[in-house]
Coordinates of C-alpha atoms in Angstrom, one line a residue:
M1 CA 0.0 0.0 0.0
R2 CA 2.9 2.3 0.9
T3 CA 4.4 1.6 -2.5
G4 CA 1.2 2.5 -4.3
V5 CA 1.0 5.8 -2.4
L6 CA 4.6 6.6 -3.4
C7 CA 3.9 5.7 -7.0
A8 CA 0.9 8.0 -7.0
L9 CA 2.8 10.8 -5.4
A10 CA 5.6 10.3 -7.9
G11 CA 3.1 10.4 -10.8
L12 CA 1.5 13.5 -9.4
F13 CA 4.9 15.1 -9.0
L14 CA 5.7 14.3 -12.7
I15 CA 2.4 15.8 -13.8
L16 CA 3.0 18.9 -11.8
S17 CA 6.6 19.2 -13.1
D18 CA 5.3 18.8 -16.6
T19 CA 2.6 21.4 -16.0
V20 CA 5.1 23.9 -14.5
A21 CA 7.6 23.2 -17.3
A22 CA 4.9 23.8 -19.9
A23 CA 3.8 27.0 -18.2
Q24 CA 7.4 28.2 -18.1
S25 CA 7.9 27.2 -21.7
R26 CA 4.8 29.3 -22.7
E27 CA 6.1 32.3 -20.7
L28 CA 9.3 32.1 -22.6
L29 CA 7.4 31.7 -25.9
A30 CA 5.3 34.8 -25.1
R31 CA 8.5 36.8 -24.7
E32 CA 9.8 35.7 -28.1
P33 CA 10.6 38.7 -30.3
R34 CA 8.5 37.5 -33.1
W35 CA 5.5 36.9 -30.9
Q36 CA 5.8 40.4 -29.5
A37 CA 6.1 41.7 -33.1
L38 CA 3.0 39.7 -34.3
L39 CA 1.0 41.4 -31.5
H40 CA 2.6 44.8 -32.2
I41 CA 3.8 45.2 -28.6
N42 CA 5.3 48.6 -27.8
P43 CA 8.8 48.0 -26.3
G44 CA 8.9 51.6 -25.1
A45 CA 9.3 53.5 -28.4
T46 CA 6.4 55.8 -27.7
L47 CA 4.8 57.0 -24.5
R48 CA 1.4 55.7 -25.4
D49 CA 0.6 52.0 -24.9
R50 CA 4.0 51.3 -23.4
H51 CA 4.5 47.4 -23.2
R52 CA 1.0 47.0 -24.6
S53 CA -0.2 46.3 -28.1
Y54 CA -0.5 49.2 -30.5
V55 CA -3.5 47.5 -32.1
D56 CA -6.8 49.3 -31.2
D57 CA -9.2 46.7 -32.4
D58 CA -10.9 43.9 -30.3
N59 CA -11.2 41.7 -33.4
F60 CA -7.4 41.3 -33.4
F61 CA -7.3 39.5 -30.0
L62 CA -8.5 36.1 -29.0
S63 CA -8.2 36.8 -25.3
D64 CA -10.1 39.5 -23.5
T65 CA -6.8 40.7 -22.0
G66 CA -4.7 40.1 -25.1
K67 CA -3.9 43.8 -25.7
D68 CA -2.2 44.0 -22.3
D69 CA -1.0 40.4 -21.8
P70 CA 1.0 38.6 -24.5
L71 CA 0.9 35.4 -22.5
A72 CA -2.9 35.3 -22.2
E73 CA -3.1 36.0 -26.0
L74 CA -0.6 33.2 -26.6
N75 CA -2.6 30.7 -24.6
A76 CA -5.9 31.7 -26.2
S77 CA -4.3 31.4 -29.7
I78 CA -2.8 28.0 -29.0
E79 CA -6.2 26.7 -27.9
A80 CA -8.0 28.2 -30.9
L81 CA -5.4 27.3 -33.6
R82 CA -4.4 23.7 -32.5
P83 CA -7.5 21.8 -33.7
A84 CA -7.4 20.6 -37.3
Q85 CA -9.4 22.8 -39.6
A86 CA -9.9 25.3 -36.8
P87 CA -11.7 28.4 -38.3
E88 CA -9.3 30.8 -36.5
R89 CA -6.4 29.5 -38.6
C90 CA -8.0 31.3 -41.5
R91 CA -7.7 34.6 -39.6
F92 CA -4.2 34.1 -38.2
P93 CA -2.0 32.2 -40.6
A94 CA 1.2 33.9 -39.3
R95 CA 0.3 33.0 -35.7
Y96 CA -0.3 29.4 -36.8
R97 CA 3.1 29.3 -38.5
F98 CA 4.8 30.6 -35.3
F99 CA 3.2 27.8 -33.2
A100 CA 3.9 25.1 -35.8
E101 CA 7.6 26.0 -35.7
H102 CA 7.9 26.3 -31.9
L103 CA 5.5 23.6 -30.8
G104 CA 6.2 21.0 -33.5
W105 CA 2.7 21.1 -35.1
E106 CA 2.9 19.2 -38.4
E107 CA 0.2 19.2 -41.0
S108 CA 0.5 18.9 -44.7
A109 CA -2.3 21.3 -45.6
P110 CA -3.1 23.4 -42.5
F111 CA -5.2 26.0 -44.4
A112 CA -7.0 23.7 -46.9
H113 CA -10.3 24.8 -45.4
C114 CA -9.5 28.5 -45.8
D115 CA -10.7 29.2 -49.3
E116 CA -10.7 33.0 -49.1
Y117 CA -7.3 33.1 -47.5
M118 CA -5.8 30.6 -50.0
E119 CA -7.2 32.5 -53.0
W120 CA -5.7 35.8 -51.6
R121 CA -2.4 34.2 -50.8
Q122 CA -2.1 32.7 -54.3
S123 CA -2.5 36.2 -55.7
V124 CA 0.0 37.9 -53.4
Q125 CA 3.4 36.5 -54.3
A126 CA 6.7 38.3 -53.8
N127 CA 10.4 37.5 -53.6
R128 CA 11.7 41.0 -53.0
A129 CA 10.7 43.8 -50.5
V130 CA 11.4 47.4 -51.3
L131 CA 10.9 50.5 -49.1
V132 CA 9.5 53.3 -51.2
F133 CA 10.0 56.9 -50.2
P134 CA 7.9 59.5 -52.2
A135 CA 9.6 62.8 -51.5
A136 CA 8.1 65.8 -49.6
Y137 CA 5.0 67.4 -51.0
L138 CA 4.2 70.7 -49.2
N139 CA 0.6 71.1 -50.6
S140 CA -0.6 68.1 -48.6
P141 CA -0.4 68.1 -44.8
S142 CA -0.1 64.4 -44.6
S143 CA 2.9 64.4 -47.0
M144 CA 4.8 67.5 -46.2
F145 CA 7.6 65.3 -44.7
G146 CA 7.4 62.7 -47.4
H147 CA 5.9 59.3 -47.1
T148 CA 7.0 55.6 -46.9
L149 CA 5.4 52.4 -48.1
L150 CA 6.5 48.9 -48.7
R151 CA 6.5 47.4 -52.2
L152 CA 6.4 43.6 -52.7
D153 CA 7.9 42.5 -56.0
Q154 CA 7.1 39.2 -57.8
T155 CA 10.2 39.0 -60.0
G156 CA 12.6 41.6 -61.5
D157 CA 12.5 45.3 -62.4
E158 CA 10.6 44.7 -65.6
T159 CA 7.4 43.7 -63.8
V160 CA 7.5 46.3 -61.0
W161 CA 4.2 47.6 -62.3
L162 CA 2.6 44.3 -61.2
S163 CA 3.9 44.6 -57.7
W164 CA 1.9 45.2 -54.5
A165 CA 2.1 48.3 -52.3
V166 CA 1.7 48.0 -48.5
N167 CA 0.6 51.3 -47.1
F168 CA -0.4 52.5 -43.6
G169 CA -2.6 55.6 -43.4
A170 CA -5.3 57.5 -41.6
M171 CA -8.9 56.6 -42.5
T172 CA -10.0 60.1 -43.4
S173 CA -13.1 61.5 -45.2
E174 CA -13.3 63.7 -48.2
Q175 CA -15.0 66.4 -46.1
D176 CA -11.9 66.9 -43.9
N177 CA -10.0 70.0 -44.8
S178 CA -6.3 70.5 -44.2
L179 CA -6.5 72.2 -40.8
F180 CA -9.0 69.7 -39.5
Y181 CA -6.8 66.9 -40.7
I182 CA -3.8 68.3 -38.9
Y183 CA -5.8 68.7 -35.7
R184 CA -7.2 65.2 -35.7
G185 CA -3.9 63.7 -36.8
L186 CA -2.1 65.3 -33.9
A187 CA -4.8 64.3 -31.4
G188 CA -5.1 60.7 -32.6
G189 CA -8.6 61.3 -33.9
Y190 CA -8.3 59.0 -36.9
P191 CA -8.0 55.2 -37.0
G192 CA -5.1 53.9 -39.1
R193 CA -5.1 50.8 -41.3
F194 CA -2.8 48.8 -43.4
T195 CA -3.9 48.4 -47.0
L196 CA -2.5 46.3 -49.9
V197 CA -3.1 47.8 -53.4
P198 CA -1.5 47.5 -56.8
Y199 CA 1.8 49.5 -56.9
V200 CA 0.8 51.2 -60.2
Q201 CA -1.9 53.1 -58.3
K202 CA 0.7 54.6 -56.0
I203 CA 3.0 55.5 -58.8
Q204 CA 0.2 57.4 -60.5
E205 CA -0.7 59.1 -57.2
Y206 CA 2.7 60.2 -56.1
S207 CA 4.8 60.6 -59.2
H208 CA 2.1 61.8 -61.7
M209 CA -0.7 63.3 -59.6
E210 CA 1.3 64.9 -56.8
N211 CA 4.5 65.7 -58.7
R212 CA 6.9 63.9 -56.4
D213 CA 10.2 62.2 -56.9
I214 CA 10.4 58.6 -55.6
W215 CA 13.3 56.8 -53.9
E216 CA 13.3 53.0 -53.7
Y217 CA 15.4 51.0 -51.3
D218 CA 15.8 47.2 -51.9
L219 CA 15.7 45.5 -48.5
T220 CA 17.8 42.5 -47.5
L221 CA 14.8 40.4 -46.5
N222 CA 15.0 36.8 -47.7
Q223 CA 12.0 34.7 -49.0
E224 CA 11.1 33.3 -45.6
E225 CA 11.1 36.8 -44.0
I226 CA 9.0 38.2 -46.8
D227 CA 6.5 35.4 -46.4
W228 CA 6.1 36.3 -42.7
V229 CA 5.2 39.8 -43.7
I230 CA 2.6 38.7 -46.3
E231 CA 0.9 36.2 -44.0
H232 CA 0.8 38.9 -41.2
L233 CA -0.8 41.4 -43.6
W234 CA -3.8 39.1 -43.9
E235 CA -4.1 39.2 -40.1
L236 CA -4.2 43.0 -40.2
K237 CA -6.9 43.2 -42.9
D238 CA -9.5 45.8 -41.7
I239 CA -7.8 46.0 -38.3
N240 CA -7.6 49.5 -36.7
F241 CA -4.6 51.1 -35.1
D242 CA -4.4 54.6 -33.5
Y243 CA -2.9 57.1 -36.0
Y244 CA -0.8 60.0 -34.8
F245 CA 0.7 62.4 -37.2
F246 CA 4.1 62.7 -35.5
D247 CA 5.0 59.3 -34.2
E248 CA 2.5 56.4 -34.8
N249 CA 2.3 57.2 -38.5
C250 CA 3.0 55.5 -41.9
S251 CA 6.8 55.2 -41.3
F252 CA 6.6 53.8 -37.8
R253 CA 4.1 51.1 -38.7
L254 CA 6.4 49.9 -41.5
L255 CA 9.2 49.4 -39.0
E256 CA 6.8 47.1 -37.1
L257 CA 6.3 45.0 -40.2
V258 CA 10.1 44.7 -40.7
E259 CA 10.2 43.5 -37.0
V260 CA 7.8 40.7 -37.9
A261 CA 10.0 39.7 -40.8
R262 CA 13.3 39.9 -38.9
P263 CA 12.6 40.1 -35.1
G264 CA 15.3 41.3 -32.8
T265 CA 16.6 44.1 -35.1
G266 CA 15.9 46.7 -32.5
L267 CA 14.2 49.1 -34.9
L268 CA 11.6 50.0 -32.3
D269 CA 13.8 50.1 -29.2
K270 CA 14.7 53.8 -29.5
W271 CA 12.2 56.2 -27.9
R272 CA 10.5 58.5 -30.4
F273 CA 8.9 61.8 -30.0
A274 CA 8.5 62.0 -33.8
E275 CA 9.0 59.5 -36.6
L276 CA 9.7 61.1 -39.9
P277 CA 9.9 59.1 -43.1
V278 CA 13.6 60.0 -43.7
N279 CA 14.4 58.7 -40.2
T280 CA 12.8 55.3 -41.1
V281 CA 15.2 55.1 -44.1
R282 CA 18.1 55.9 -41.9
A283 CA 17.0 53.4 -39.2
L284 CA 16.9 50.6 -41.8
D285 CA 20.2 51.7 -43.3
D286 CA 21.8 51.6 -39.8
K287 CA 20.7 48.0 -39.3
D288 CA 22.1 46.9 -42.7
L289 CA 18.6 46.2 -44.0
I290 CA 19.1 48.2 -47.3
E291 CA 20.8 46.5 -50.2
Q292 CA 20.6 49.2 -52.9
R293 CA 18.8 52.4 -53.9
H294 CA 16.9 53.5 -57.0
Y295 CA 15.6 56.9 -58.1
R296 CA 12.4 57.5 -60.1
P297 CA 11.9 61.2 -61.1
S298 CA 8.5 62.8 -61.2
K299 CA 6.9 63.9 -64.4
A300 CA 7.7 67.5 -63.5
Q301 CA 11.4 66.6 -63.2
E302 CA 11.4 64.9 -66.6
L303 CA 9.7 67.9 -68.1
E304 CA 12.2 70.2 -66.4
A305 CA 15.1 68.2 -67.9
L306 CA 13.7 68.7 -71.4
V307 CA 13.3 72.4 -70.8
A308 CA 16.9 72.7 -69.7
E309 CA 18.0 71.4 -73.1
M310 CA 16.5 74.4 -74.9
T311 CA 17.4 78.0 -75.5
V312 CA 15.0 80.8 -74.2
A313 CA 13.6 81.3 -77.7
E314 CA 13.0 77.5 -78.1
R315 CA 11.2 77.3 -74.8
R316 CA 8.8 80.1 -75.7
L317 CA 8.1 78.6 -79.1
S318 CA 7.6 75.1 -77.5
R319 CA 5.2 76.6 -75.0
R320 CA 3.1 78.2 -77.7
L321 CA 3.2 75.0 -79.7
A322 CA 1.6 73.2 -76.7
D323 CA -1.4 75.6 -77.0
D324 CA -1.5 75.6 -80.8
P325 CA 0.1 72.6 -82.6
D326 CA -0.5 74.3 -86.0
L327 CA 2.5 76.5 -85.2
A328 CA 4.5 73.5 -86.5
Q329 CA 3.8 74.7 -90.0
S330 CA 5.0 78.2 -89.4
A331 CA 8.2 79.6 -90.8
E332 CA 9.4 80.3 -87.3
F333 CA 9.3 76.6 -86.3
Q334 CA 10.5 75.3 -89.7
A335 CA 13.6 77.5 -89.4
Y336 CA 15.0 75.2 -86.8
P337 CA 16.8 71.9 -87.7
P338 CA 14.7 68.8 -87.3
P339 CA 16.4 67.6 -84.1
R340 CA 15.6 70.9 -82.4
Q341 CA 12.0 70.7 -83.7
A342 CA 11.7 67.2 -82.2
L343 CA 12.9 68.5 -78.8
M344 CA 10.4 71.3 -78.9
A345 CA 7.5 69.0 -80.0
Q346 CA 8.3 66.4 -77.3
T347 CA 8.5 69.1 -74.6
A348 CA 5.2 70.6 -75.8
Y349 CA 3.5 67.2 -75.6
R350 CA 4.9 66.4 -72.2
H351 CA 3.6 69.8 -71.0
V352 CA 0.1 69.2 -72.2
R353 CA 0.0 65.8 -70.6
F354 CA 1.4 67.1 -67.3
I355 CA -0.8 70.2 -66.7
H356 CA -4.0 68.2 -67.5
R357 CA -3.1 65.1 -65.5
K358 CA -5.7 65.8 -62.8
E359 CA -8.6 66.6 -65.2
A360 CA -11.0 64.6 -67.2
R361 CA -9.6 64.6 -70.8
T362 CA -11.4 67.1 -72.9
E363 CA -11.8 67.1 -76.7
D364 CA -9.4 70.0 -77.0
V365 CA -6.7 68.3 -74.9
A366 CA -7.1 65.1 -76.9
K367 CA -6.9 67.0 -80.2
R368 CA -3.7 68.8 -79.2
S369 CA -2.1 65.6 -77.8
F370 CA -2.9 63.7 -80.9
A371 CA -1.5 66.5 -83.2
L372 CA 1.7 66.7 -81.2
L373 CA 2.2 62.9 -81.3
G374 CA 1.7 63.0 -85.0
L375 CA 4.3 65.8 -85.3
M376 CA 6.8 63.8 -83.1
S377 CA 6.3 60.7 -85.4
R378 CA 7.4 62.8 -88.4
L379 CA 10.5 64.1 -86.8
P380 CA 13.7 62.3 -85.8
S381 CA 13.4 60.3 -82.6
T382 CA 15.0 61.9 -79.6
T383 CA 16.2 60.3 -76.4
P384 CA 14.9 62.2 -73.4
P385 CA 17.7 63.6 -71.2
S386 CA 18.4 61.7 -68.0
V387 CA 17.3 63.4 -64.8
Q388 CA 20.1 63.9 -62.5
P389 CA 18.8 63.3 -58.9
Q390 CA 19.7 65.4 -55.9
R391 CA 21.3 63.7 -53.0
P392 CA 19.0 61.0 -51.5
P393 CA 17.0 62.1 -48.5
E394 CA 18.9 59.9 -45.9
E395 CA 22.1 61.8 -46.7
G396 CA 20.7 65.1 -45.5
H397 CA 21.3 66.6 -42.1
G398 CA 19.6 65.4 -38.9
T399 CA 16.0 66.4 -38.4
K400 CA 16.5 68.0 -34.9
M401 CA 18.7 71.0 -34.3
L402 CA 20.5 72.6 -31.4
G403 CA 22.0 76.0 -31.8
V404 CA 24.3 78.1 -29.6
S405 CA 24.8 81.7 -30.4
G406 CA 25.9 85.1 -29.2
G407 CA 25.3 88.6 -30.5
Q408 CA 24.1 92.1 -29.8
W409 CA 20.7 93.7 -29.9
G410 CA 20.7 97.4 -29.6
A411 CA 23.1 98.2 -26.8
D412 CA 22.8 94.8 -25.1
D413 CA 25.1 91.8 -25.6
Y414 CA 23.4 88.4 -25.3
G415 CA 23.9 84.6 -25.3
Q416 CA 21.2 82.4 -26.9
L417 CA 20.2 78.8 -27.0
T418 CA 17.9 77.4 -29.8
W419 CA 16.3 74.0 -30.1
R420 CA 14.2 72.8 -33.0
M421 CA 12.3 69.5 -33.0
T422 CA 12.0 69.4 -36.8
Y423 CA 13.0 69.7 -39.7
H424 CA 14.7 72.2 -42.2
D425 CA 14.7 75.9 -43.0
L426 CA 15.6 77.7 -46.2
L427 CA 19.3 78.3 -45.1
D428 CA 20.1 74.8 -43.8
N429 CA 22.3 72.6 -45.9
R430 CA 20.2 71.7 -49.0
R431 CA 21.7 68.2 -49.4
G432 CA 18.9 65.7 -49.5
F433 CA 16.1 68.3 -49.1
L434 CA 13.6 69.9 -51.4
D435 CA 14.9 73.3 -52.9
G436 CA 12.9 76.3 -51.7
A437 CA 11.1 74.4 -49.0
Q438 CA 11.0 75.1 -45.3
I439 CA 9.2 73.0 -42.7
E440 CA 9.9 73.9 -39.1
G441 CA 7.9 72.6 -36.1
L442 CA 8.3 73.3 -32.4
G443 CA 11.3 75.6 -32.1
V444 CA 12.3 77.3 -28.8
T445 CA 14.8 80.1 -28.4
L446 CA 16.0 81.3 -25.0
R447 CA 18.1 84.5 -24.5
S448 CA 20.1 85.9 -21.7
T449 CA 21.6 89.4 -21.5
E450 CA 24.0 91.0 -19.0
S451 CA 21.2 92.8 -17.4
Q452 CA 18.4 90.2 -17.6
A453 CA 18.0 86.6 -16.7
V454 CA 17.1 83.9 -19.2
K455 CA 13.9 84.7 -21.1
L456 CA 11.9 83.2 -23.8
E457 CA 12.8 84.9 -27.1
R458 CA 10.5 83.0 -29.4
L459 CA 8.4 79.9 -29.6
D460 CA 7.8 78.7 -33.2
L461 CA 4.9 76.3 -33.4
V462 CA 5.0 75.9 -37.1
S463 CA 6.7 77.6 -40.0
I464 CA 6.2 76.3 -43.6
R465 CA 7.4 78.0 -46.7
S466 CA 7.1 76.9 -50.3
L467 CA 9.1 79.1 -52.7
S468 CA 8.4 77.4 -56.0
P469 CA 10.0 79.2 -59.0
R470 CA 8.0 80.1 -62.1
D471 CA 9.2 79.6 -65.6
T472 CA 7.9 79.4 -69.2
F473 CA 6.1 76.1 -68.6
S474 CA 5.3 76.1 -64.8
K475 CA 3.5 78.8 -62.9
P476 CA 3.2 77.7 -59.3
L477 CA 2.2 79.9 -56.4
S478 CA 4.7 80.5 -53.6
W479 CA 3.2 80.6 -50.1
Y480 CA 4.0 80.5 -46.4
V481 CA 2.3 80.1 -43.0
E482 CA 3.7 80.4 -39.5
G483 CA 2.7 81.0 -36.0
G484 CA 3.8 81.1 -32.4
L485 CA 5.3 83.6 -30.0
E486 CA 8.1 86.1 -30.7
R487 CA 9.5 89.3 -29.2
A488 CA 8.5 92.3 -31.3
W489 CA 8.4 96.1 -30.7
A490 CA 5.2 97.6 -29.5
Q491 CA 5.7 100.3 -26.8
G492 CA 8.8 98.3 -25.8
R493 CA 10.0 94.9 -26.9
R494 CA 7.6 92.3 -25.6
L495 CA 6.4 88.7 -26.3
T496 CA 3.5 88.6 -28.8
R497 CA 1.4 85.8 -30.0
Y498 CA 0.8 85.7 -33.7
V499 CA -0.4 83.9 -36.8
Q500 CA 0.9 85.0 -40.2
G501 CA 0.8 83.8 -43.8
G502 CA 0.8 84.9 -47.4
A503 CA 1.3 84.0 -51.0
G504 CA 3.1 85.4 -54.0
L505 CA 5.6 84.7 -56.8
S506 CA 9.1 83.4 -57.0
W507 CA 11.7 82.9 -59.8
R508 CA 15.1 81.3 -60.2
W509 CA 18.1 82.1 -62.3
Q510 CA 21.6 80.5 -62.0
G511 CA 21.3 80.0 -58.2
W512 CA 19.5 83.3 -57.5
Q513 CA 15.9 83.1 -56.4
P514 CA 14.0 86.4 -55.8
Y515 CA 10.5 86.3 -54.4
L516 CA 7.6 88.6 -53.5
L517 CA 4.8 87.7 -51.1
L518 CA 1.7 89.5 -49.9
S519 CA 0.9 88.7 -46.3
A520 CA -1.6 89.0 -43.5
R521 CA -0.9 88.9 -39.8
A522 CA -3.1 88.5 -36.7
E523 CA -1.4 89.5 -33.4
N524 CA -2.3 89.2 -29.8
N525 CA -0.2 91.9 -28.1
S526 CA -0.7 93.3 -24.6
A527 CA 0.3 96.8 -25.8
F528 CA -2.6 96.9 -28.3
S529 CA -6.1 97.8 -27.2
T530 CA -7.9 95.0 -29.1
W531 CA -7.4 91.3 -28.2
I532 CA -6.6 90.4 -31.8
T533 CA -5.1 93.0 -34.0
P534 CA -5.0 92.2 -37.8
G535 CA -2.5 93.7 -40.2
G536 CA -1.5 93.4 -43.8
G537 CA 1.8 93.8 -45.6
A538 CA 4.4 92.3 -47.9
E539 CA 7.7 90.5 -47.9
A540 CA 10.4 90.7 -50.6
G541 CA 13.5 88.6 -50.6
L542 CA 16.4 87.0 -52.4
L543 CA 17.9 83.6 -51.9
Y544 CA 21.3 82.5 -53.3
N545 CA 23.1 79.2 -52.9
T546 CA 26.5 78.1 -54.1
G547 CA 28.3 75.0 -52.8
A548 CA 28.3 75.0 -49.0
W549 CA 27.1 78.6 -48.8
Q550 CA 23.4 79.8 -48.5
W551 CA 22.5 83.5 -48.5
Q552 CA 19.2 85.3 -47.9
L553 CA 18.2 88.9 -48.0
S554 CA 14.7 89.7 -46.9
S555 CA 12.5 92.6 -45.9
A556 CA 8.9 92.5 -44.5
G557 CA 6.5 95.0 -43.2
H558 CA 3.0 95.0 -41.7
Y559 CA 0.6 97.9 -41.2
F560 CA -2.0 97.1 -38.4
T561 CA -5.6 98.3 -38.1
N562 CA -4.7 100.3 -35.0
D563 CA -2.3 102.5 -37.1
E564 CA 0.8 100.7 -35.8
Y565 CA 3.5 99.9 -38.3
R566 CA 6.5 97.5 -38.0
H567 CA 9.1 96.3 -40.5
R568 CA 12.1 93.9 -40.4
S569 CA 15.0 93.5 -42.7
R570 CA 17.6 90.8 -42.4
F571 CA 20.7 89.5 -44.1
S572 CA 21.7 86.0 -43.3
A573 CA 24.6 83.7 -44.4
H574 CA 24.9 80.0 -43.6
Y575 CA 28.0 77.9 -44.2
A576 CA 27.6 74.1 -44.0
L577 CA 30.6 72.8 -41.9
G578 CA 29.6 69.2 -42.8
R579 CA 26.4 67.1 -42.8
Q580 CA 25.6 67.7 -39.2
H581 CA 27.1 71.1 -38.5
G582 CA 26.6 74.7 -39.7
L583 CA 27.7 78.2 -38.9
R584 CA 25.2 81.0 -39.4
A585 CA 25.5 84.8 -39.2
S586 CA 22.7 87.3 -39.5
L587 CA 22.3 91.1 -39.4
E588 CA 18.8 92.3 -38.6
R589 CA 17.1 95.7 -38.3
E590 CA 13.6 96.1 -36.8
G591 CA 11.8 99.4 -37.2
W592 CA 8.6 101.0 -36.2
R593 CA 7.2 104.5 -36.2
G594 CA 10.1 106.9 -35.6
D595 CA 12.6 104.5 -34.2
S596 CA 14.5 101.2 -34.9
D597 CA 17.0 98.7 -33.5
T598 CA 19.8 96.7 -35.1
G599 CA 21.1 93.3 -34.0
F600 CA 23.8 90.9 -35.0
N601 CA 23.9 87.1 -34.3
L602 CA 26.5 84.4 -34.8
E603 CA 25.3 80.8 -34.3
W604 CA 26.8 77.4 -34.4
R605 CA 24.2 74.7 -35.3
W606 CA 24.3 71.0 -34.6
Y607 CA 21.9 68.7 -36.4
Y608 CA 21.1 65.3 -35.0
D609 CA 18.7 62.3 -35.1

């Protein structure tokens, strides 16, 4: 009898040991990097949802506590996916594959009962993954920093138009205007979703429709890793995430997909206040995940390359030819040799196609296009000039900036500290950035003088400028908008709150870029009798760049409705000391009715992240 009791106790001990071992094994499995990646667990990259899942959709979880407890979700998933022909396998093929590899599940056809999934999986095939970076586009709030998406290629470059594009974006409505989009995007008011669409749609949207250059980065992911991404994308179909404009955005979510493919890369370990598309490219490059890079110019760049091949007289004639193809019979056109005629005809045709790309094709446009095509067929064939790309975006300076400066304002000497969260101004090193574009967000400047303690000199919430040059073929509008706090003269130099913006024209010639902008300003100033005091004015300026040097001369003035007047003139020069350092000097004069002050500033700038 004693022997039987001992045997029973021994058996119970073995059962308990097996149970404890199994529990410990599952705890270890729940901490596996790939399981954490499949659940989109936040390792601490953002303040929201720390150590919880980023997914904001109950349909994604099989456990009631799955969002907060990876072990509970693992246990629920094992129970749901283990039975043969379990319906949940059709929802979570990547999870099933994870368990099959770690728990030794062996079935020859685990998804044979999943008709919808199998049909989808058969259509989505890929053996190469490419990160696609459409460059910045200032006229769209969601794209002013650029964008990133993932392309899945089936074979080589010749069939790239048949590839799939993986995109993460906010689920907006057509009724949302730009300001409302920015507000909800900052506040997390939109759900975000992954979508899988034919890549050709994205090419048309970004390169043709929005006039954006595209950079493509081949990733080093192998076939097995790409299959993980594809299977997980099915699990994310119609699943909602929170979308935040600055951090939990398109670029950040793509890093999560790469973590699913190759867990343990550490792409999400670094804390982020903002995740910009260019930083995503840099993060992948730092982890040796980029194999090679390709450049696809926009239609505007291709047209600009053609225009650059012509003389001023040829440009004017080609522009007139676009409006009236019958000019091809004129003595003026016939006076040119056939190769020059062919260049003008091709440029005219490209221009017609480009400016009407967003419109329904009218009879007039079709008639002119057909006539120009006929003219081109009768002339010698020409090879379009190749578009020489600027430096790729990841080679630009860091997106954050810390500046230390000293100078004099009036009779006071001062020391100054400036920090900018993002991203680039008109005088920063242009390498890797869009010419004539300025996007600054959340900049703080503190100043201390010999007679005064440290004070806030200015707080820039946002400053966006688009100085797009006009020429014979392109007539864009230049514009700007900015707002925040700054010290300005009004019965003494005091901190004022303001919003300012305007629009106008800009031109470019051999590195020189003059511009003229009409502007309006609304100011909250304690020296003024009204709470909000509006004003109107203008700004004229001149930009010049050559090598590492950037120069700007500008003058702006505003006349307010309370009969106050203020103007500022500034001359600035910036020298790029390298990719991440710069030296900037500026001379400024601020005037008002009957008086003025002059200041000088010398600043060292360090760009990082």
